[in-house]
Amino acid sequence: MIISGIATKGIVLGVMQNMTTEMQYNAIKEFWGSLPEKILNLSVRILFAVVFFLIGMQLIKLLRKIIRKSMNRANVELGAIQFVDSFVKAALYAVLTLMLASSFGMDAASIVAVLGSAGVAIGLAIQGSLSNLAGGVLILMLKPFKVGDYIKEGSGGKEGTVEEIQIFYTKLLTPDNQTVILPNGNLANSSLVNVTAQEFRRMDIKVGISYKADLKKAKAVLLEVLQEEEAVQKDKDMLVFVDELGDSSVILGVRCWLAQEDFWQGKWRITENCKLKLEENQIEIPYNQLDVHLDGKL
């Protein structure tokens, strides 16, 4: 009886192993049989996703173009247009990405829930970018500068003409044609100088003349230089005054007002003409020198 029971159990185990092997074989056979169909379905879905993405890109470009034209017709500042355009671009591409994820069977609600639960971690990770985003909004609201203004940033000493105001960064073009990219957060939280905010700008230069020179004649010559310069605003103050009694010269201050667009060219011409006019009238422009007196003693 015992031998018979053992034999029966062995037969049952053998049958079960054969059934398990057969089931595995059938599963593998079914998998390889359905693999081409699955690959085909996946390829079709990827193809549709690529086509959908390309169509979405074109629609986003079209929508951005419509928004820019509408804002241009409403005479909105260029900086605001650039900011809104970059914000709309980022938002629409995020929506497009979620739609593509949904097309692959991912639940958009689940994705949003996951992003929401990870919001704190994401916020800590990108707090600098969020600060820049808030800075960009403040710049557009308070308008300390606009596209085309020449600014000097206080914290880093960067300066240049504002070319573009984006979501996170502002681009400057320096006089020597370099592009400077500044975070909006820094611009919003630091002092800056808007050089071109006003229509006119005061010009000040200093000219040294010899102590032996005729002071009144020198002042008259320099004032004549200002009167002959076309870029000088004749209806505003034109002054020539004694600014300082230096070690080896009398320092005269030359002051006038120029339009913003004429400032540098006008200043360079006035500086050059001051020297030429003083030399023409034989008024000495001294340089630093040291007089040594010997008393003859050893």
Short mmCIF file of C-alpha atoms in Angstrom, two decimals:
data_model
loop_
_atom_site.label_atom_id
_atom_site.label_comp_id
_atom_site.label_asym_id
_atom_site.label_seq_id
_atom_site.Cartn_x
_atom_site.Cartn_y
_atom_site.Cartn_z
CA MET A 1 0.00 0.00 0.00
CA ILE A 2 2.79 2.39 0.87
CA ILE A 3 4.63 1.63 -2.37
CA SER A 4 1.43 2.06 -4.31
CA GLY A 5 0.75 5.47 -2.67
CA ILE A 6 4.26 6.71 -3.44
CA ALA A 7 3.93 5.62 -7.05
CA THR A 8 0.60 7.41 -7.36
CA LYS A 9 2.02 10.60 -5.88
CA GLY A 10 4.97 10.45 -8.30
CA ILE A 11 2.63 10.07 -11.23
CA VAL A 12 0.59 13.09 -10.07
CA LEU A 13 3.70 15.23 -9.65
CA GLY A 14 4.93 14.22 -13.11
CA VAL A 15 1.60 15.11 -14.67
CA MET A 16 1.58 18.51 -12.88
CA GLN A 17 5.13 19.29 -14.07
CA ASN A 18 4.17 18.37 -17.61
CA MET A 19 1.11 20.62 -17.37
CA THR A 20 3.22 23.51 -16.00
CA THR A 21 5.79 23.09 -18.78
CA GLU A 22 3.03 22.98 -21.36
CA MET A 23 1.42 26.14 -19.91
CA GLN A 24 4.76 27.98 -20.00
CA TYR A 25 5.30 26.83 -23.54
CA ASN A 26 1.82 28.02 -24.54
CA ALA A 27 2.36 31.38 -22.82
CA ILE A 28 5.67 31.92 -24.62
CA LYS A 29 4.11 30.81 -27.89
CA GLU A 30 1.21 33.18 -27.36
CA PHE A 31 3.60 36.04 -26.50
CA TRP A 32 5.73 35.59 -29.62
CA GLY A 33 2.61 35.11 -31.69
CA SER A 34 1.12 38.42 -30.50
CA LEU A 35 4.45 40.31 -30.49
CA PRO A 36 4.26 41.49 -34.13
CA GLU A 37 0.75 42.83 -33.53
CA LYS A 38 1.87 44.63 -30.36
CA ILE A 39 4.89 46.12 -32.14
CA LEU A 40 2.63 47.25 -34.97
CA ASN A 41 0.16 48.83 -32.55
CA LEU A 42 2.98 50.57 -30.65
CA SER A 43 4.54 51.80 -33.89
CA VAL A 44 1.20 53.20 -35.03
CA ARG A 45 0.70 54.95 -31.69
CA ILE A 46 4.23 56.40 -31.83
CA LEU A 47 3.62 57.57 -35.39
CA PHE A 48 0.36 59.20 -34.41
CA ALA A 49 2.07 60.77 -31.39
CA VAL A 50 4.83 62.25 -33.60
CA VAL A 51 2.26 63.57 -36.08
CA PHE A 52 0.18 64.96 -33.22
CA PHE A 53 3.26 66.61 -31.71
CA LEU A 54 4.22 68.23 -35.02
CA ILE A 55 0.67 69.48 -35.54
CA GLY A 56 0.64 70.75 -31.96
CA MET A 57 3.91 72.64 -32.55
CA GLN A 58 2.42 74.39 -35.58
CA LEU A 59 -0.76 75.27 -33.67
CA ILE A 60 1.30 76.66 -30.79
CA LYS A 61 3.33 78.80 -33.22
CA LEU A 62 0.11 80.04 -34.83
CA LEU A 63 -1.47 80.88 -31.48
CA ARG A 64 1.67 82.71 -30.31
CA LYS A 65 1.71 84.67 -33.55
CA ILE A 66 -1.92 85.69 -33.08
CA ILE A 67 -1.27 86.78 -29.49
CA ARG A 68 1.79 88.84 -30.50
CA LYS A 69 -0.11 90.57 -33.30
CA SER A 70 -3.02 91.33 -30.98
CA MET A 71 -0.70 92.83 -28.38
CA ASN A 72 1.14 94.83 -31.05
CA ARG A 73 -2.16 96.28 -32.25
CA ALA A 74 -2.95 97.22 -28.65
CA ASN A 75 0.42 99.08 -28.45
CA VAL A 76 1.66 96.87 -25.62
CA GLU A 77 5.34 97.33 -24.71
CA LEU A 78 7.76 94.99 -26.41
CA GLY A 79 9.02 93.63 -23.08
CA ALA A 80 5.49 92.63 -22.04
CA ILE A 81 4.92 90.97 -25.42
CA GLN A 82 8.13 88.95 -25.06
CA PHE A 83 7.25 87.91 -21.51
CA VAL A 84 3.71 86.81 -22.38
CA ASP A 85 4.96 85.00 -25.48
CA SER A 86 7.53 82.96 -23.54
CA PHE A 87 4.98 82.19 -20.80
CA VAL A 88 2.34 81.04 -23.31
CA LYS A 89 4.93 78.91 -25.10
CA ALA A 90 5.93 77.09 -21.89
CA ALA A 91 2.30 76.56 -20.81
CA LEU A 92 1.13 75.23 -24.18
CA TYR A 93 4.04 72.81 -24.50
CA ALA A 94 3.25 71.51 -21.00
CA VAL A 95 -0.37 70.89 -22.07
CA LEU A 96 0.81 69.19 -25.26
CA THR A 97 3.11 66.91 -23.26
CA LEU A 98 0.24 65.89 -20.97
CA MET A 99 -1.96 65.11 -23.97
CA LEU A 100 0.75 62.94 -25.50
CA ALA A 101 1.19 61.10 -22.19
CA SER A 102 -2.56 60.45 -22.13
CA SER A 103 -2.41 58.99 -25.64
CA PHE A 104 -0.01 56.31 -24.33
CA GLY A 105 -2.46 55.22 -21.65
CA MET A 106 -1.25 57.48 -18.85
CA ASP A 107 -4.05 59.08 -16.85
CA ALA A 108 -3.70 62.85 -17.01
CA ALA A 109 -5.43 63.18 -13.62
CA SER A 110 -2.90 60.81 -12.11
CA ILE A 111 -0.05 62.78 -13.64
CA VAL A 112 -1.42 66.04 -12.25
CA ALA A 113 -1.93 64.39 -8.84
CA VAL A 114 1.65 63.16 -8.80
CA LEU A 115 2.95 66.59 -9.79
CA GLY A 116 0.78 68.17 -7.13
CA SER A 117 2.07 65.86 -4.42
CA ALA A 118 5.61 66.59 -5.55
CA GLY A 119 4.94 70.32 -5.63
CA VAL A 120 6.82 71.09 -2.42
CA ALA A 121 9.93 69.22 -3.55
CA ILE A 122 9.75 70.80 -7.00
CA GLY A 123 9.24 74.22 -5.46
CA LEU A 124 12.34 73.84 -3.30
CA ALA A 125 14.35 72.57 -6.26
CA ILE A 126 13.38 75.45 -8.54
CA GLN A 127 12.97 78.22 -5.99
CA GLY A 128 15.55 80.29 -7.88
CA SER A 129 13.55 79.97 -11.09
CA LEU A 130 10.34 80.86 -9.26
CA SER A 131 12.09 83.93 -7.87
CA ASN A 132 13.11 84.89 -11.40
CA LEU A 133 9.54 84.37 -12.61
CA ALA A 134 8.21 86.63 -9.86
CA GLY A 135 10.92 89.16 -10.71
CA GLY A 136 9.84 89.16 -14.34
CA VAL A 137 6.23 89.84 -13.33
CA LEU A 138 7.37 92.71 -11.08
CA ILE A 139 9.47 94.20 -13.88
CA LEU A 140 6.46 94.19 -16.22
CA MET A 141 4.18 95.66 -13.54
CA LEU A 142 6.49 98.34 -12.13
CA LYS A 143 8.33 99.03 -15.43
CA PRO A 144 11.73 100.15 -14.09
CA PHE A 145 12.97 99.67 -17.66
CA LYS A 146 11.73 98.52 -21.04
CA VAL A 147 13.20 97.04 -24.19
CA GLY A 148 15.59 99.57 -25.74
CA ASP A 149 16.63 101.22 -22.44
CA TYR A 150 20.27 101.33 -21.39
CA ILE A 151 20.58 100.13 -17.78
CA LYS A 152 23.32 99.57 -15.20
CA GLU A 153 22.69 96.72 -12.77
CA GLY A 154 23.78 97.45 -9.19
CA SER A 155 24.79 94.09 -7.69
CA GLY A 156 27.11 92.86 -10.45
CA GLY A 157 27.91 96.08 -12.29
CA LYS A 158 26.60 94.74 -15.61
CA GLU A 159 25.27 97.26 -18.11
CA GLY A 160 23.89 97.38 -21.63
CA THR A 161 20.84 97.94 -23.80
CA VAL A 162 17.81 95.81 -22.92
CA GLU A 163 17.14 93.47 -25.85
CA GLU A 164 14.58 91.03 -24.47
CA ILE A 165 12.58 90.43 -21.27
CA GLN A 166 11.75 86.72 -20.92
CA ILE A 167 10.03 84.70 -18.18
CA PHE A 168 13.16 84.06 -16.14
CA TYR A 169 15.90 86.18 -17.69
CA THR A 170 16.56 89.58 -19.28
CA LYS A 171 19.05 89.95 -22.13
CA LEU A 172 21.34 92.97 -22.41
CA LEU A 173 23.56 93.98 -25.32
CA THR A 174 26.76 95.71 -24.26
CA PRO A 175 28.34 98.54 -26.31
CA ASP A 176 31.05 96.08 -27.50
CA ASN A 177 28.33 93.71 -28.83
CA GLN A 178 28.32 91.11 -26.05
CA THR A 179 25.09 89.53 -24.81
CA VAL A 180 24.62 89.59 -21.02
CA ILE A 181 21.87 87.38 -19.51
CA LEU A 182 20.65 88.53 -16.09
CA PRO A 183 18.16 86.70 -13.82
CA ASN A 184 14.96 88.69 -13.35
CA GLY A 185 15.06 87.99 -9.61
CA ASN A 186 18.38 89.84 -9.28
CA LEU A 187 17.13 92.78 -11.34
CA ALA A 188 13.95 93.05 -9.27
CA ASN A 189 15.77 92.85 -5.92
CA SER A 190 18.80 95.06 -6.59
CA SER A 191 19.30 98.71 -7.43
CA LEU A 192 19.78 99.67 -11.05
CA VAL A 193 20.28 102.84 -13.07
CA ASN A 194 18.12 103.46 -16.13
CA VAL A 195 20.43 105.71 -18.12
CA THR A 196 18.03 106.40 -21.00
CA ALA A 197 14.78 106.82 -19.06
CA GLN A 198 14.89 110.62 -19.53
CA GLU A 199 14.95 112.48 -22.83
CA PHE A 200 18.02 114.58 -21.96
CA ARG A 201 21.24 113.82 -20.12
CA ARG A 202 23.69 116.17 -18.44
CA MET A 203 27.29 116.10 -19.63
CA ASP A 204 30.16 116.97 -17.28
CA ILE A 205 33.82 117.04 -18.23
CA LYS A 206 36.81 118.48 -16.40
CA VAL A 207 39.59 120.49 -18.03
CA GLY A 208 42.79 121.55 -16.27
CA ILE A 209 44.54 124.84 -17.10
CA SER A 210 47.79 126.32 -15.80
CA TYR A 211 47.76 128.59 -12.76
CA LYS A 212 49.48 131.19 -14.95
CA ALA A 213 46.73 131.12 -17.59
CA ASP A 214 44.06 133.81 -17.92
CA LEU A 215 41.16 132.23 -16.05
CA LYS A 216 38.43 134.45 -17.49
CA LYS A 217 39.68 133.95 -21.04
CA ALA A 218 39.81 130.16 -20.56
CA LYS A 219 36.21 130.13 -19.30
CA ALA A 220 35.08 132.23 -22.26
CA VAL A 221 36.85 129.89 -24.72
CA LEU A 222 35.25 126.80 -23.22
CA LEU A 223 31.82 128.42 -23.16
CA GLU A 224 32.28 129.23 -26.85
CA VAL A 225 32.92 125.53 -27.51
CA LEU A 226 29.55 124.71 -25.97
CA GLN A 227 27.76 127.39 -27.96
CA GLU A 228 29.22 126.14 -31.25
CA GLU A 229 28.29 122.50 -30.65
CA GLU A 230 25.01 121.68 -32.43
CA ALA A 231 24.12 118.80 -30.10
CA VAL A 232 24.08 121.02 -27.00
CA GLN A 233 20.58 122.00 -25.82
CA LYS A 234 20.83 125.80 -25.94
CA ASP A 235 17.65 126.31 -23.89
CA LYS A 236 19.22 124.52 -20.89
CA ASP A 237 22.11 125.47 -18.61
CA MET A 238 25.58 125.81 -20.15
CA LEU A 239 28.16 126.35 -17.44
CA VAL A 240 31.94 126.68 -17.18
CA PHE A 241 33.12 126.99 -13.57
CA VAL A 242 36.13 126.46 -11.32
CA ASP A 243 35.61 122.97 -9.96
CA GLU A 244 38.86 122.44 -8.06
CA LEU A 245 42.26 123.95 -7.34
CA GLY A 246 44.53 121.01 -8.08
CA ASP A 247 48.18 120.39 -7.28
CA SER A 248 49.45 121.57 -10.66
CA SER A 249 46.37 123.01 -12.41
CA VAL A 250 43.09 124.80 -12.01
CA ILE A 251 40.31 122.31 -12.79
CA LEU A 252 37.45 123.82 -14.76
CA GLY A 253 34.10 122.06 -14.99
CA VAL A 254 32.29 122.12 -18.35
CA ARG A 255 28.58 121.32 -18.09
CA CYS A 256 25.72 121.19 -20.59
CA TRP A 257 22.74 119.06 -21.62
CA LEU A 258 22.51 116.68 -24.57
CA ALA A 259 19.77 114.49 -26.00
CA GLN A 260 20.18 110.83 -25.11
CA GLU A 261 20.87 109.77 -28.69
CA ASP A 262 23.56 112.48 -29.07
CA PHE A 263 25.26 112.08 -25.71
CA TRP A 264 28.42 110.09 -26.45
CA GLN A 265 29.20 111.57 -29.86
CA GLY A 266 28.56 115.05 -28.49
CA LYS A 267 30.71 114.48 -25.42
CA TRP A 268 33.62 113.21 -27.49
CA ARG A 269 33.44 116.18 -29.87
CA ILE A 270 33.23 118.69 -27.01
CA THR A 271 36.21 117.11 -25.22
CA GLU A 272 38.32 117.26 -28.38
CA ASN A 273 37.26 120.83 -29.24
CA CYS A 274 38.06 122.02 -25.70
CA LYS A 275 41.68 120.94 -26.15
CA LEU A 276 41.94 122.40 -29.66
CA LYS A 277 40.39 125.73 -28.67
CA LEU A 278 42.63 126.11 -25.61
CA GLU A 279 45.74 125.40 -27.68
CA GLU A 280 44.54 127.81 -30.37
CA ASN A 281 44.25 130.56 -27.75
CA GLN A 282 47.61 129.63 -26.20
CA ILE A 283 46.12 128.53 -22.90
CA GLU A 284 48.35 125.87 -21.35
CA ILE A 285 46.91 122.51 -20.30
CA PRO A 286 49.50 121.38 -17.71
CA TYR A 287 50.49 117.90 -16.65
CA ASN A 288 51.67 116.63 -13.28
CA GLN A 289 55.21 117.73 -12.56
CA LEU A 290 57.61 117.93 -9.63
CA ASP A 291 59.90 120.90 -9.00
CA VAL A 292 63.18 120.06 -7.18
CA HIS A 293 65.22 122.86 -5.55
CA LEU A 294 68.87 122.35 -4.53
CA ASP A 295 70.32 124.58 -1.81
CA GLY A 296 73.98 123.77 -2.69
CA LYS A 297 74.80 122.11 0.63
CA LEU A 298 76.38 118.64 0.79
#
